[in-house]
């Protein structure tokens, strides 16, 4: 009799636990979860998996250019309602002048393919009037084309873009950086003769119609003809331009990553043949991360005044680099990917000073489905948020707003987790040989504009969410 009672009780407990877990699973129609952040507007982005948003003030308009991953197994080429045709995922162009009433202007198809092997993930924008040799009437969009090329388009009329330049013959592309004041572009590429999937090709795009290659760059051991172990691949660089004379490179994705600090002048003007000595020549320092963590975004914040140190004789301001890892496995199937802050004031001896993560228990995020962990930060250096607030895409935990004025003690001051929709795609893990799938928000990348709006895009086809700060978070930024 006791055994029967125990079995009944255990069954009842399991039912209660299952009900509690299902109650925590967001469903279509559930409201967004938010604190100190408010939804202003949305765009469904034609239900395309989204990667990089770049927001550009163009004349009297604000235009969002959004890169996409490839299609899915279920829908490899979504239908573009504007043309009625199925198109490989590419680049969405959206007028966000009125964020509450955005207008989808154009979709430029990308490379045929699914997930990471198709689409046109990365996008950057430069005005022709800012480029040394650009057409002053042009607005140039640099984008990747799947894994095989980089392209530059003239988007002066964003509804009618025109292809200007194509650099092809590659085996992978990813997270580029383009200096508008000089035209120097740091292209993340897979050059066919290099031993790594991703390295750097540096071009002079000061005249986008006539690109000039400067050099290839990577880590010793990645270059053509090398032997032995191949160092981990590049994810992406950010340059401070000729004034800062530094380029910060992030390597690795979710494991064995590191931050590399490079002298920009030596990189551009030093010996260019990819020998081990020449590849090492411009390097100032290399800071390894844990074997369990990588570097998706390395965002420099130099000369930060630190209130705690204001009375100290030295070190009242510090040079900081924010490092954001990328979670890549669903349902916490890896070490936690987080946000890290490094003090690089003494460049040859960078040191980690703090970290941040979303507490898993705050939303039972490992059970929600999809990825949980950091992915990327906003990269705008506009004064509205720079060195004050950072916005982190945290997959199923949405967007997180961090007060970074004291980078030794970053603190969360707001968050927004969008609602799932009928378009939100499932994410699966394999358990005992069978797929277990859940539908979850996958906030993938985030950017801001000079007006203070925050733009979050979703990897699981849920579209674009345009946000603004409220309450205490808004006060941190000094917004009215």
GROMACS .gro file of C-alpha atoms in nm:
model
  480
    1UNK     CA    1   0.000   0.000   0.000
    2UNK     CA    2   0.284   0.239   0.092
    3UNK     CA    3   0.448   0.179  -0.246
    4UNK     CA    4   0.124   0.263  -0.427
    5UNK     CA    5   0.084   0.587  -0.229
    6UNK     CA    6   0.445   0.680  -0.305
    7UNK     CA    7   0.394   0.615  -0.675
    8UNK     CA    8   0.074   0.823  -0.680
    9UNK     CA    9   0.245   1.107  -0.493
   10UNK     CA   10   0.545   1.101  -0.725
   11UNK     CA   11   0.319   1.103  -1.030
   12UNK     CA   12   0.125   1.397  -0.888
   13UNK     CA   13   0.450   1.582  -0.815
   14UNK     CA   14   0.574   1.522  -1.169
   15UNK     CA   15   0.247   1.658  -1.308
   16UNK     CA   16   0.281   1.969  -1.091
   17UNK     CA   17   0.640   2.022  -1.200
   18UNK     CA   18   0.548   1.976  -1.566
   19UNK     CA   19   0.262   2.225  -1.527
   20UNK     CA   20   0.494   2.476  -1.360
   21UNK     CA   21   0.751   2.438  -1.637
   22UNK     CA   22   0.488   2.481  -1.908
   23UNK     CA   23   0.352   2.786  -1.728
   24UNK     CA   24   0.695   2.944  -1.756
   25UNK     CA   25   0.711   2.880  -2.130
   26UNK     CA   26   0.608   3.199  -2.315
   27UNK     CA   27   0.324   3.149  -2.560
   28UNK     CA   28   0.186   3.341  -2.854
   29UNK     CA   29  -0.023   3.623  -2.715
   30UNK     CA   30   0.172   3.657  -2.392
   31UNK     CA   31   0.284   4.016  -2.327
   32UNK     CA   32   0.653   4.106  -2.346
   33UNK     CA   33   0.857   4.094  -2.027
   34UNK     CA   34   1.013   4.430  -1.950
   35UNK     CA   35   1.171   4.659  -1.695
   36UNK     CA   36   1.267   5.021  -1.769
   37UNK     CA   37   1.231   4.953  -2.142
   38UNK     CA   38   0.924   5.005  -2.359
   39UNK     CA   39   0.827   4.873  -2.702
   40UNK     CA   40   0.780   5.158  -2.950
   41UNK     CA   41   0.738   4.974  -3.279
   42UNK     CA   42   0.805   4.656  -3.473
   43UNK     CA   43   0.869   4.516  -3.819
   44UNK     CA   44   0.823   4.149  -3.900
   45UNK     CA   45   1.118   4.163  -4.147
   46UNK     CA   46   0.925   3.919  -4.367
   47UNK     CA   47   0.990   3.650  -4.101
   48UNK     CA   48   1.360   3.630  -4.191
   49UNK     CA   49   1.627   3.531  -3.937
   50UNK     CA   50   1.813   3.854  -3.856
   51UNK     CA   51   2.173   3.929  -3.766
   52UNK     CA   52   2.320   4.281  -3.784
   53UNK     CA   53   2.109   4.602  -3.772
   54UNK     CA   54   2.274   4.932  -3.869
   55UNK     CA   55   2.075   5.255  -3.829
   56UNK     CA   56   2.165   5.549  -4.052
   57UNK     CA   57   2.048   5.912  -4.048
   58UNK     CA   58   1.991   5.972  -4.416
   59UNK     CA   59   1.875   6.320  -4.510
   60UNK     CA   60   1.562   6.380  -4.310
   61UNK     CA   61   1.500   6.008  -4.263
   62UNK     CA   62   1.631   5.731  -4.039
   63UNK     CA   63   1.688   5.404  -4.223
   64UNK     CA   64   1.755   5.062  -4.069
   65UNK     CA   65   1.968   4.823  -4.275
   66UNK     CA   66   1.940   4.470  -4.143
   67UNK     CA   67   2.147   4.168  -4.244
   68UNK     CA   68   1.997   3.819  -4.242
   69UNK     CA   69   2.111   3.464  -4.193
   70UNK     CA   70   2.015   3.206  -4.455
   71UNK     CA   71   1.675   3.040  -4.460
   72UNK     CA   72   1.553   2.741  -4.261
   73UNK     CA   73   1.490   2.380  -4.353
   74UNK     CA   74   1.115   2.446  -4.346
   75UNK     CA   75   1.131   2.778  -4.538
   76UNK     CA   76   1.462   2.810  -4.726
   77UNK     CA   77   1.340   3.109  -4.932
   78UNK     CA   78   1.064   3.315  -4.767
   79UNK     CA   79   0.818   3.494  -4.993
   80UNK     CA   80   0.873   3.868  -5.028
   81UNK     CA   81   0.521   4.017  -5.010
   82UNK     CA   82   0.640   4.319  -5.211
   83UNK     CA   83   0.731   4.105  -5.513
   84UNK     CA   84   0.525   3.792  -5.452
   85UNK     CA   85   0.840   3.585  -5.511
   86UNK     CA   86   1.037   3.349  -5.291
   87UNK     CA   87   1.377   3.510  -5.221
   88UNK     CA   88   1.688   3.391  -5.037
   89UNK     CA   89   1.739   3.589  -4.718
   90UNK     CA   90   1.955   3.895  -4.775
   91UNK     CA   91   1.924   4.255  -4.654
   92UNK     CA   92   1.612   4.430  -4.527
   93UNK     CA   93   1.583   4.808  -4.562
   94UNK     CA   94   1.330   4.969  -4.327
   95UNK     CA   95   1.235   5.336  -4.280
   96UNK     CA   96   1.227   5.393  -3.902
   97UNK     CA   97   1.188   5.772  -3.910
   98UNK     CA   98   0.868   5.720  -3.712
   99UNK     CA   99   0.958   5.415  -3.501
  100UNK     CA  100   0.594   5.349  -3.416
  101UNK     CA  101   0.507   5.324  -3.787
  102UNK     CA  102   0.810   5.175  -3.963
  103UNK     CA  103   0.790   5.113  -4.339
  104UNK     CA  104   0.955   4.819  -4.510
  105UNK     CA  105   1.122   4.959  -4.823
  106UNK     CA  106   1.316   4.680  -4.989
  107UNK     CA  107   1.460   4.333  -4.957
  108UNK     CA  108   1.784   4.263  -5.144
  109UNK     CA  109   1.825   3.885  -5.182
  110UNK     CA  110   2.146   3.729  -5.053
  111UNK     CA  111   2.321   3.402  -5.121
  112UNK     CA  112   2.107   3.092  -5.159
  113UNK     CA  113   2.154   2.871  -4.856
  114UNK     CA  114   2.035   2.788  -4.508
  115UNK     CA  115   2.137   2.922  -4.169
  116UNK     CA  116   2.505   3.029  -4.162
  117UNK     CA  117   2.570   2.920  -4.521
  118UNK     CA  118   2.339   3.170  -4.689
  119UNK     CA  119   2.194   3.517  -4.656
  120UNK     CA  120   2.388   3.841  -4.608
  121UNK     CA  121   2.455   3.875  -4.237
  122UNK     CA  122   2.670   4.186  -4.200
  123UNK     CA  123   2.593   4.543  -4.304
  124UNK     CA  124   2.772   4.879  -4.259
  125UNK     CA  125   2.688   5.224  -4.401
  126UNK     CA  126   2.901   5.523  -4.506
  127UNK     CA  127   2.790   5.848  -4.669
  128UNK     CA  128   2.973   5.930  -4.991
  129UNK     CA  129   3.042   6.282  -4.863
  130UNK     CA  130   3.237   6.134  -4.569
  131UNK     CA  131   3.455   5.903  -4.779
  132UNK     CA  132   3.769   6.073  -4.918
  133UNK     CA  133   3.691   5.979  -5.279
  134UNK     CA  134   3.325   5.885  -5.265
  135UNK     CA  135   3.040   6.021  -5.473
  136UNK     CA  136   2.904   6.299  -5.254
  137UNK     CA  137   2.549   6.217  -5.356
  138UNK     CA  138   2.582   5.847  -5.275
  139UNK     CA  139   2.515   5.650  -4.959
  140UNK     CA  140   2.713   5.328  -4.957
  141UNK     CA  141   2.612   5.000  -4.796
  142UNK     CA  142   2.882   4.738  -4.739
  143UNK     CA  143   2.738   4.392  -4.688
  144UNK     CA  144   2.848   4.032  -4.689
  145UNK     CA  145   2.697   3.800  -4.949
  146UNK     CA  146   2.652   3.467  -4.779
  147UNK     CA  147   2.991   3.301  -4.742
  148UNK     CA  148   3.133   3.391  -5.080
  149UNK     CA  149   3.163   3.769  -5.126
  150UNK     CA  150   3.153   4.126  -4.999
  151UNK     CA  151   2.941   4.381  -5.184
  152UNK     CA  152   2.898   4.759  -5.185
  153UNK     CA  153   2.564   4.908  -5.292
  154UNK     CA  154   2.456   5.267  -5.345
  155UNK     CA  155   2.148   5.312  -5.125
  156UNK     CA  156   2.103   5.688  -5.172
  157UNK     CA  157   1.750   5.587  -5.270
  158UNK     CA  158   1.704   5.308  -5.014
  159UNK     CA  159   1.404   5.167  -5.196
  160UNK     CA  160   1.609   5.129  -5.515
  161UNK     CA  161   1.965   5.017  -5.429
  162UNK     CA  162   2.229   4.979  -5.701
  163UNK     CA  163   2.524   4.737  -5.686
  164UNK     CA  164   2.861   4.918  -5.708
  165UNK     CA  165   3.136   4.668  -5.623
  166UNK     CA  166   3.174   4.296  -5.555
  167UNK     CA  167   3.472   4.115  -5.403
  168UNK     CA  168   3.416   3.743  -5.448
  169UNK     CA  169   3.592   3.409  -5.451
  170UNK     CA  170   3.584   3.363  -5.073
  171UNK     CA  171   3.493   3.067  -4.855
  172UNK     CA  172   3.341   3.254  -4.560
  173UNK     CA  173   3.257   3.608  -4.452
  174UNK     CA  174   3.134   3.764  -4.132
  175UNK     CA  175   3.155   4.073  -3.909
  176UNK     CA  176   3.317   4.360  -4.103
  177UNK     CA  177   3.417   4.708  -3.987
  178UNK     CA  178   3.435   5.017  -4.211
  179UNK     CA  179   3.594   5.353  -4.125
  180UNK     CA  180   3.386   5.617  -4.304
  181UNK     CA  181   3.638   5.898  -4.254
  182UNK     CA  182   3.921   5.708  -4.427
  183UNK     CA  183   3.746   5.439  -4.628
  184UNK     CA  184   3.959   5.165  -4.472
  185UNK     CA  185   3.758   4.845  -4.440
  186UNK     CA  186   3.849   4.546  -4.227
  187UNK     CA  187   3.673   4.256  -4.400
  188UNK     CA  188   3.626   3.926  -4.222
  189UNK     CA  189   3.690   3.674  -4.497
  190UNK     CA  190   3.781   3.317  -4.573
  191UNK     CA  191   4.061   3.355  -4.825
  192UNK     CA  192   4.089   3.026  -5.018
  193UNK     CA  193   4.462   2.977  -4.951
  194UNK     CA  194   4.452   3.056  -4.578
  195UNK     CA  195   4.427   2.775  -4.323
  196UNK     CA  196   4.143   2.924  -4.120
  197UNK     CA  197   3.776   2.978  -4.193
  198UNK     CA  198   3.793   3.349  -4.109
  199UNK     CA  199   4.077   3.604  -4.116
  200UNK     CA  200   4.107   3.974  -4.212
  201UNK     CA  201   4.135   4.126  -4.557
  202UNK     CA  202   4.202   4.500  -4.544
  203UNK     CA  203   4.081   4.719  -4.832
  204UNK     CA  204   4.083   5.087  -4.913
  205UNK     CA  205   3.719   5.165  -4.999
  206UNK     CA  206   3.769   5.543  -5.002
  207UNK     CA  207   3.639   5.519  -5.360
  208UNK     CA  208   3.392   5.230  -5.337
  209UNK     CA  209   3.378   5.195  -5.715
  210UNK     CA  210   3.754   5.125  -5.725
  211UNK     CA  211   3.857   4.922  -5.419
  212UNK     CA  212   4.228   4.877  -5.346
  213UNK     CA  213   4.348   4.580  -5.146
  214UNK     CA  214   4.601   4.666  -4.874
  215UNK     CA  215   4.683   4.330  -4.719
  216UNK     CA  216   4.572   4.002  -4.564
  217UNK     CA  217   4.608   3.965  -4.186
  218UNK     CA  218   4.568   3.689  -3.934
  219UNK     CA  219   4.748   3.496  -3.665
  220UNK     CA  220   5.078   3.319  -3.720
  221UNK     CA  221   4.988   2.961  -3.813
  222UNK     CA  222   4.683   3.065  -4.014
  223UNK     CA  223   4.878   3.192  -4.315
  224UNK     CA  224   4.928   3.000  -4.641
  225UNK     CA  225   5.202   2.737  -4.619
  226UNK     CA  226   5.211   2.724  -4.240
  227UNK     CA  227   5.221   2.390  -4.060
  228UNK     CA  228   5.110   2.266  -3.722
  229UNK     CA  229   4.810   2.369  -3.517
  230UNK     CA  230   4.584   2.643  -3.657
  231UNK     CA  231   4.493   2.921  -3.409
  232UNK     CA  232   4.126   2.995  -3.349
  233UNK     CA  233   3.948   3.197  -3.615
  234UNK     CA  234   3.862   3.567  -3.619
  235UNK     CA  235   3.513   3.682  -3.532
  236UNK     CA  236   3.535   4.056  -3.586
  237UNK     CA  237   3.737   4.380  -3.544
  238UNK     CA  238   3.657   4.736  -3.435
  239UNK     CA  239   3.891   5.020  -3.526
  240UNK     CA  240   3.940   5.354  -3.351
  241UNK     CA  241   4.062   5.508  -3.679
  242UNK     CA  242   4.381   5.709  -3.736
  243UNK     CA  243   4.329   5.922  -3.425
  244UNK     CA  244   4.308   5.627  -3.187
  245UNK     CA  245   4.553   5.422  -3.397
  246UNK     CA  246   4.422   5.094  -3.259
  247UNK     CA  247   4.226   4.801  -3.395
  248UNK     CA  248   4.068   4.558  -3.150
  249UNK     CA  249   4.019   4.204  -3.281
  250UNK     CA  250   3.800   3.939  -3.119
  251UNK     CA  251   3.885   3.574  -3.184
  252UNK     CA  252   3.695   3.259  -3.097
  253UNK     CA  253   3.321   3.231  -3.054
  254UNK     CA  254   3.225   3.034  -2.745
  255UNK     CA  255   3.558   2.883  -2.641
  256UNK     CA  256   3.931   2.954  -2.640
  257UNK     CA  257   3.886   3.315  -2.746
  258UNK     CA  258   4.101   3.620  -2.694
  259UNK     CA  259   4.129   3.994  -2.743
  260UNK     CA  260   4.408   4.117  -2.972
  261UNK     CA  261   4.520   4.482  -2.962
  262UNK     CA  262   4.688   4.599  -3.284
  263UNK     CA  263   4.872   4.916  -3.387
  264UNK     CA  264   4.666   5.040  -3.682
  265UNK     CA  265   4.949   5.233  -3.850
  266UNK     CA  266   5.183   4.934  -3.838
  267UNK     CA  267   4.904   4.710  -3.963
  268UNK     CA  268   4.833   4.930  -4.267
  269UNK     CA  269   5.185   5.047  -4.349
  270UNK     CA  270   5.410   4.771  -4.217
  271UNK     CA  271   5.542   4.473  -4.415
  272UNK     CA  272   5.251   4.300  -4.582
  273UNK     CA  273   5.370   3.954  -4.686
  274UNK     CA  274   5.193   3.711  -4.450
  275UNK     CA  275   5.495   3.567  -4.273
  276UNK     CA  276   5.486   3.491  -3.899
  277UNK     CA  277   5.713   3.790  -3.823
  278UNK     CA  278   5.504   4.028  -4.035
  279UNK     CA  279   5.179   3.908  -3.879
  280UNK     CA  280   5.322   3.962  -3.531
  281UNK     CA  281   5.475   4.304  -3.611
  282UNK     CA  282   5.164   4.523  -3.548
  283UNK     CA  283   5.045   4.332  -3.240
  284UNK     CA  284   5.063   4.521  -2.911
  285UNK     CA  285   4.905   4.261  -2.684
  286UNK     CA  286   4.693   3.949  -2.680
  287UNK     CA  287   4.472   3.866  -2.383
  288UNK     CA  288   4.346   3.507  -2.371
  289UNK     CA  289   4.003   3.426  -2.233
  290UNK     CA  290   3.901   3.108  -2.059
  291UNK     CA  291   3.899   2.787  -2.264
  292UNK     CA  292   3.521   2.799  -2.209
  293UNK     CA  293   3.462   3.148  -2.352
  294UNK     CA  294   3.505   3.333  -2.681
  295UNK     CA  295   3.495   3.687  -2.815
  296UNK     CA  296   3.211   3.786  -3.049
  297UNK     CA  297   3.225   4.165  -2.998
  298UNK     CA  298   3.522   4.362  -2.859
  299UNK     CA  299   3.402   4.718  -2.800
  300UNK     CA  300   3.657   4.987  -2.701
  301UNK     CA  301   3.565   5.258  -2.449
  302UNK     CA  302   3.883   5.456  -2.407
  303UNK     CA  303   3.945   5.735  -2.157
  304UNK     CA  304   3.651   5.647  -1.933
  305UNK     CA  305   3.638   5.871  -1.623
  306UNK     CA  306   3.589   5.654  -1.313
  307UNK     CA  307   3.409   5.836  -1.033
  308UNK     CA  308   3.555   5.605  -0.768
  309UNK     CA  309   3.908   5.708  -0.868
  310UNK     CA  310   3.850   6.084  -0.894
  311UNK     CA  311   4.068   6.162  -0.590
  312UNK     CA  312   4.348   5.925  -0.688
  313UNK     CA  313   4.676   6.072  -0.808
  314UNK     CA  314   4.690   5.839  -1.111
  315UNK     CA  315   4.438   5.641  -1.309
  316UNK     CA  316   4.140   5.874  -1.280
  317UNK     CA  317   4.035   5.756  -1.625
  318UNK     CA  318   4.083   5.412  -1.774
  319UNK     CA  319   4.083   5.249  -2.117
  320UNK     CA  320   3.822   4.974  -2.119
  321UNK     CA  321   3.726   4.707  -2.372
  322UNK     CA  322   3.392   4.531  -2.333
  323UNK     CA  323   3.411   4.171  -2.456
  324UNK     CA  324   3.091   3.984  -2.539
  325UNK     CA  325   3.092   3.605  -2.588
  326UNK     CA  326   2.849   3.418  -2.813
  327UNK     CA  327   2.632   3.133  -2.688
  328UNK     CA  328   2.590   2.879  -2.967
  329UNK     CA  329   2.420   2.572  -2.814
  330UNK     CA  330   2.055   2.542  -2.718
  331UNK     CA  331   1.924   2.489  -2.366
  332UNK     CA  332   2.252   2.564  -2.187
  333UNK     CA  333   2.446   2.287  -2.360
  334UNK     CA  334   2.779   2.466  -2.296
  335UNK     CA  335   2.952   2.694  -2.047
  336UNK     CA  336   2.774   3.024  -1.981
  337UNK     CA  337   2.866   3.291  -2.236
  338UNK     CA  338   2.882   3.633  -2.072
  339UNK     CA  339   2.998   3.994  -2.089
  340UNK     CA  340   3.347   4.081  -1.967
  341UNK     CA  341   3.522   4.411  -1.904
  342UNK     CA  342   3.898   4.442  -1.956
  343UNK     CA  343   4.116   4.730  -1.839
  344UNK     CA  344   4.367   4.794  -2.120
  345UNK     CA  345   4.510   5.119  -1.983
  346UNK     CA  346   4.847   4.948  -1.972
  347UNK     CA  347   4.812   4.801  -2.318
  348UNK     CA  348   5.084   4.542  -2.291
  349UNK     CA  349   4.928   4.402  -1.974
  350UNK     CA  350   4.547   4.401  -2.016
  351UNK     CA  351   4.353   4.260  -1.726
  352UNK     CA  352   3.995   4.143  -1.670
  353UNK     CA  353   3.815   4.354  -1.409
  354UNK     CA  354   3.450   4.246  -1.407
  355UNK     CA  355   3.177   4.043  -1.573
  356UNK     CA  356   2.802   4.033  -1.616
  357UNK     CA  357   2.543   3.767  -1.687
  358UNK     CA  358   2.166   3.737  -1.662
  359UNK     CA  359   2.079   3.518  -1.362
  360UNK     CA  360   1.936   3.199  -1.510
  361UNK     CA  361   1.686   3.153  -1.228
  362UNK     CA  362   1.533   3.494  -1.298
  363UNK     CA  363   1.348   3.344  -1.593
  364UNK     CA  364   1.425   2.970  -1.595
  365UNK     CA  365   1.605   3.045  -1.919
  366UNK     CA  366   1.774   2.706  -1.961
  367UNK     CA  367   1.427   2.551  -1.985
  368UNK     CA  368   1.272   2.806  -2.223
  369UNK     CA  369   1.428   2.666  -2.536
  370UNK     CA  370   1.687   2.800  -2.777
  371UNK     CA  371   2.008   2.970  -2.675
  372UNK     CA  372   2.058   3.142  -2.339
  373UNK     CA  373   2.367   3.357  -2.297
  374UNK     CA  374   2.521   3.666  -2.448
  375UNK     CA  375   2.577   3.725  -2.819
  376UNK     CA  376   2.658   4.086  -2.902
  377UNK     CA  377   2.641   4.447  -2.791
  378UNK     CA  378   2.540   4.769  -2.962
  379UNK     CA  379   2.839   4.927  -3.142
  380UNK     CA  380   2.729   5.287  -3.191
  381UNK     CA  381   2.964   5.539  -3.031
  382UNK     CA  382   2.710   5.820  -3.043
  383UNK     CA  383   2.723   6.033  -2.724
  384UNK     CA  384   2.369   5.943  -2.617
  385UNK     CA  385   2.486   5.610  -2.468
  386UNK     CA  386   2.861   5.575  -2.525
  387UNK     CA  387   3.047   5.501  -2.199
  388UNK     CA  388   2.718   5.525  -2.008
  389UNK     CA  389   2.492   5.240  -2.115
  390UNK     CA  390   2.551   4.922  -2.313
  391UNK     CA  391   2.281   4.703  -2.463
  392UNK     CA  392   2.341   4.329  -2.479
  393UNK     CA  393   2.155   4.074  -2.691
  394UNK     CA  394   2.104   3.774  -2.465
  395UNK     CA  395   1.903   3.537  -2.688
  396UNK     CA  396   1.600   3.402  -2.496
  397UNK     CA  397   1.662   3.657  -2.218
  398UNK     CA  398   1.606   3.942  -2.466
  399UNK     CA  399   1.788   4.277  -2.454
  400UNK     CA  400   1.970   4.379  -2.136
  401UNK     CA  401   2.057   4.741  -2.055
  402UNK     CA  402   2.376   4.778  -1.849
  403UNK     CA  403   2.494   5.083  -1.659
  404UNK     CA  404   2.867   5.078  -1.743
  405UNK     CA  405   2.974   5.413  -1.600
  406UNK     CA  406   3.172   5.214  -1.345
  407UNK     CA  407   3.298   4.924  -1.559
  408UNK     CA  408   3.443   4.763  -1.247
  409UNK     CA  409   3.086   4.716  -1.126
  410UNK     CA  410   2.847   4.698  -1.426
  411UNK     CA  411   2.484   4.664  -1.328
  412UNK     CA  412   2.165   4.584  -1.513
  413UNK     CA  413   1.915   4.870  -1.518
  414UNK     CA  414   1.657   4.742  -1.765
  415UNK     CA  415   1.554   4.460  -1.996
  416UNK     CA  416   1.304   4.370  -2.264
  417UNK     CA  417   1.207   4.019  -2.378
  418UNK     CA  418   0.982   4.035  -2.686
  419UNK     CA  419   0.670   3.828  -2.725
  420UNK     CA  420   0.686   3.525  -2.951
  421UNK     CA  421   0.467   3.531  -3.261
  422UNK     CA  422   0.331   3.281  -3.509
  423UNK     CA  423   0.650   3.337  -3.711
  424UNK     CA  424   0.891   3.252  -3.426
  425UNK     CA  425   1.086   2.943  -3.527
  426UNK     CA  426   1.145   2.640  -3.308
  427UNK     CA  427   1.480   2.545  -3.158
  428UNK     CA  428   1.565   2.180  -3.092
  429UNK     CA  429   1.799   1.963  -2.887
  430UNK     CA  430   1.850   1.591  -2.933
  431UNK     CA  431   1.757   1.379  -2.631
  432UNK     CA  432   1.806   1.001  -2.650
  433UNK     CA  433   1.818   1.019  -3.028
  434UNK     CA  434   1.499   1.223  -3.066
  435UNK     CA  435   1.451   1.596  -3.122
  436UNK     CA  436   1.289   1.800  -2.846
  437UNK     CA  437   1.183   2.136  -2.984
  438UNK     CA  438   1.066   2.456  -2.816
  439UNK     CA  439   0.967   2.798  -2.947
  440UNK     CA  440   1.160   3.082  -2.787
  441UNK     CA  441   1.268   3.438  -2.851
  442UNK     CA  442   1.628   3.455  -2.979
  443UNK     CA  443   1.732   3.821  -2.957
  444UNK     CA  444   2.042   3.808  -3.173
  445UNK     CA  445   2.190   4.157  -3.222
  446UNK     CA  446   2.114   4.507  -3.103
  447UNK     CA  447   2.200   4.861  -3.212
  448UNK     CA  448   2.111   5.215  -3.112
  449UNK     CA  449   2.070   5.546  -3.292
  450UNK     CA  450   2.158   5.903  -3.199
  451UNK     CA  451   1.800   5.966  -3.093
  452UNK     CA  452   1.826   5.702  -2.821
  453UNK     CA  453   1.611   5.428  -2.975
  454UNK     CA  454   1.725   5.069  -2.935
  455UNK     CA  455   1.685   4.819  -3.220
  456UNK     CA  456   1.677   4.447  -3.141
  457UNK     CA  457   1.652   4.178  -3.408
  458UNK     CA  458   1.561   3.814  -3.364
  459UNK     CA  459   1.744   3.505  -3.490
  460UNK     CA  460   1.426   3.294  -3.477
  461UNK     CA  461   1.233   3.497  -3.737
  462UNK     CA  462   1.043   3.720  -3.490
  463UNK     CA  463   1.153   4.041  -3.660
  464UNK     CA  464   1.268   4.385  -3.539
  465UNK     CA  465   1.170   4.543  -3.206
  466UNK     CA  466   1.226   4.918  -3.159
  467UNK     CA  467   1.257   5.014  -2.793
  468UNK     CA  468   1.310   5.315  -2.571
  469UNK     CA  469   1.426   5.347  -2.214
  470UNK     CA  470   1.197   5.445  -1.928
  471UNK     CA  471   1.243   5.521  -1.561
  472UNK     CA  472   1.581   5.484  -1.394
  473UNK     CA  473   1.751   5.353  -1.706
  474UNK     CA  474   1.650   5.663  -1.900
  475UNK     CA  475   1.793   5.882  -1.623
  476UNK     CA  476   2.132   5.706  -1.649
  477UNK     CA  477   2.155   5.821  -2.011
  478UNK     CA  478   2.048   6.173  -1.920
  479UNK     CA  479   1.747   6.153  -2.153
  480UNK     CA  480   1.446   6.378  -2.081
   0.00000   0.00000   0.00000
